[in-house]
């Protein structure tokens, strides 16, 4: 049976009351932490000191998504903080395989993310080097954007490669995930879903349950 992981994005949380917000999503699988540097994407969120505090108080593991330049330099530090999963962008890493191996050696899961315009082809045979692939279903940088259904063929290519290679690989989607779009992503092979306003825009526990139920009604 497919496990459907729901990872709320704290990009949609109340930044003044982050600890309280984390305590509202204890029924989620991981908390998605968006790190943006205003270089790789045109937005600035948080850096190592805040992520370290989130790691210290979060009741669920951290799924860190680095939307930053020079990932080769900075990503290992997030693994050293104890993040359960560290995902960096293919477009921001000089040597994605070496970086993934460093992250794994430290003890975190290593993920690679692809922006909507990035060709999946160069990464399909590298999949054994990663624990997660994040297919962006919006342009990274801001929450609340519309889900890009045209990314589903890319997701299917990763799902097919995962099956062909027999991998225990998480396929994550991030951007515009709601109860209306999660089924489309599930059918294309996703098993891990980042949702921001779809969770924090209501009672998080109820919203998480609704997303799980919507995902469960569809199968790859």
mmCIF file of C-alpha atoms in Angstrom, residues 40 64-80 85-113 123 126 128-132:
data_model
loop_
_atom_site.group_PDB
_atom_site.id
_atom_site.type_symbol
_atom_site.label_atom_id
_atom_site.label_comp_id
_atom_site.label_asym_id
_atom_site.label_seq_id
_atom_site.Cartn_x
_atom_site.Cartn_y
_atom_site.Cartn_z
ATOM 1 C CA UNK A 40 18.310 31.713 -6.256
ATOM 2 C CA UNK A 64 14.306 21.228 4.556
ATOM 3 C CA UNK A 65 13.999 22.642 1.030
ATOM 4 C CA UNK A 66 16.948 24.828 0.088
ATOM 5 C CA UNK A 67 16.137 27.417 -2.563
ATOM 6 C CA UNK A 68 19.607 28.915 -2.338
ATOM 7 C CA UNK A 69 22.680 29.379 -4.494
ATOM 8 C CA UNK A 70 25.909 27.492 -3.749
ATOM 9 C CA UNK A 71 24.091 24.490 -2.307
ATOM 10 C CA UNK A 72 27.358 22.525 -2.299
ATOM 11 C CA UNK A 73 28.639 24.855 0.408
ATOM 12 C CA UNK A 74 25.534 25.343 2.535
ATOM 13 C CA UNK A 75 23.419 22.175 2.344
ATOM 14 C CA UNK A 76 25.594 19.943 4.564
ATOM 15 C CA UNK A 77 25.157 22.382 7.455
ATOM 16 C CA UNK A 78 21.418 21.688 7.532
ATOM 17 C CA UNK A 79 22.109 17.962 7.741
ATOM 18 C CA UNK A 80 24.488 18.640 10.623
ATOM 19 C CA UNK A 85 15.691 15.408 4.954
ATOM 20 C CA UNK A 86 17.706 18.039 3.076
ATOM 21 C CA UNK A 87 16.662 18.862 -0.489
ATOM 22 C CA UNK A 88 18.777 21.112 -2.699
ATOM 23 C CA UNK A 89 18.091 22.337 -6.225
ATOM 24 C CA UNK A 90 19.702 20.650 -9.205
ATOM 25 C CA UNK A 91 20.185 24.100 -10.717
ATOM 26 C CA UNK A 92 22.172 25.307 -7.679
ATOM 27 C CA UNK A 93 24.598 22.400 -7.186
ATOM 28 C CA UNK A 94 27.904 22.043 -9.001
ATOM 29 C CA UNK A 95 28.106 18.313 -8.174
ATOM 30 C CA UNK A 96 24.705 16.959 -7.099
ATOM 31 C CA UNK A 97 25.914 13.386 -6.573
ATOM 32 C CA UNK A 98 28.829 14.336 -4.322
ATOM 33 C CA UNK A 99 26.598 16.689 -2.365
ATOM 34 C CA UNK A 100 23.924 14.019 -1.894
ATOM 35 C CA UNK A 101 26.559 11.604 -0.642
ATOM 36 C CA UNK A 102 27.823 14.160 1.879
ATOM 37 C CA UNK A 103 24.295 14.745 3.166
ATOM 38 C CA UNK A 104 23.719 11.002 3.490
ATOM 39 C CA UNK A 105 27.068 10.505 5.217
ATOM 40 C CA UNK A 106 26.083 13.070 7.842
ATOM 41 C CA UNK A 107 22.871 11.136 8.453
ATOM 42 C CA UNK A 108 20.065 12.953 6.624
ATOM 43 C CA UNK A 109 18.020 11.897 3.639
ATOM 44 C CA UNK A 110 19.245 13.613 0.471
ATOM 45 C CA UNK A 111 16.762 15.155 -1.949
ATOM 46 C CA UNK A 112 17.113 16.876 -5.290
ATOM 47 C CA UNK A 113 14.605 19.456 -6.535
ATOM 48 C CA UNK A 123 18.886 12.895 -13.424
ATOM 49 C CA UNK A 126 21.310 9.185 -10.979
ATOM 50 C CA UNK A 128 19.966 5.722 -6.715
ATOM 51 C CA UNK A 129 22.073 8.568 -5.294
ATOM 52 C CA UNK A 130 19.005 10.285 -3.837
ATOM 53 C CA UNK A 131 16.312 9.519 -1.274
ATOM 54 C CA UNK A 132 13.818 12.033 -2.662
#
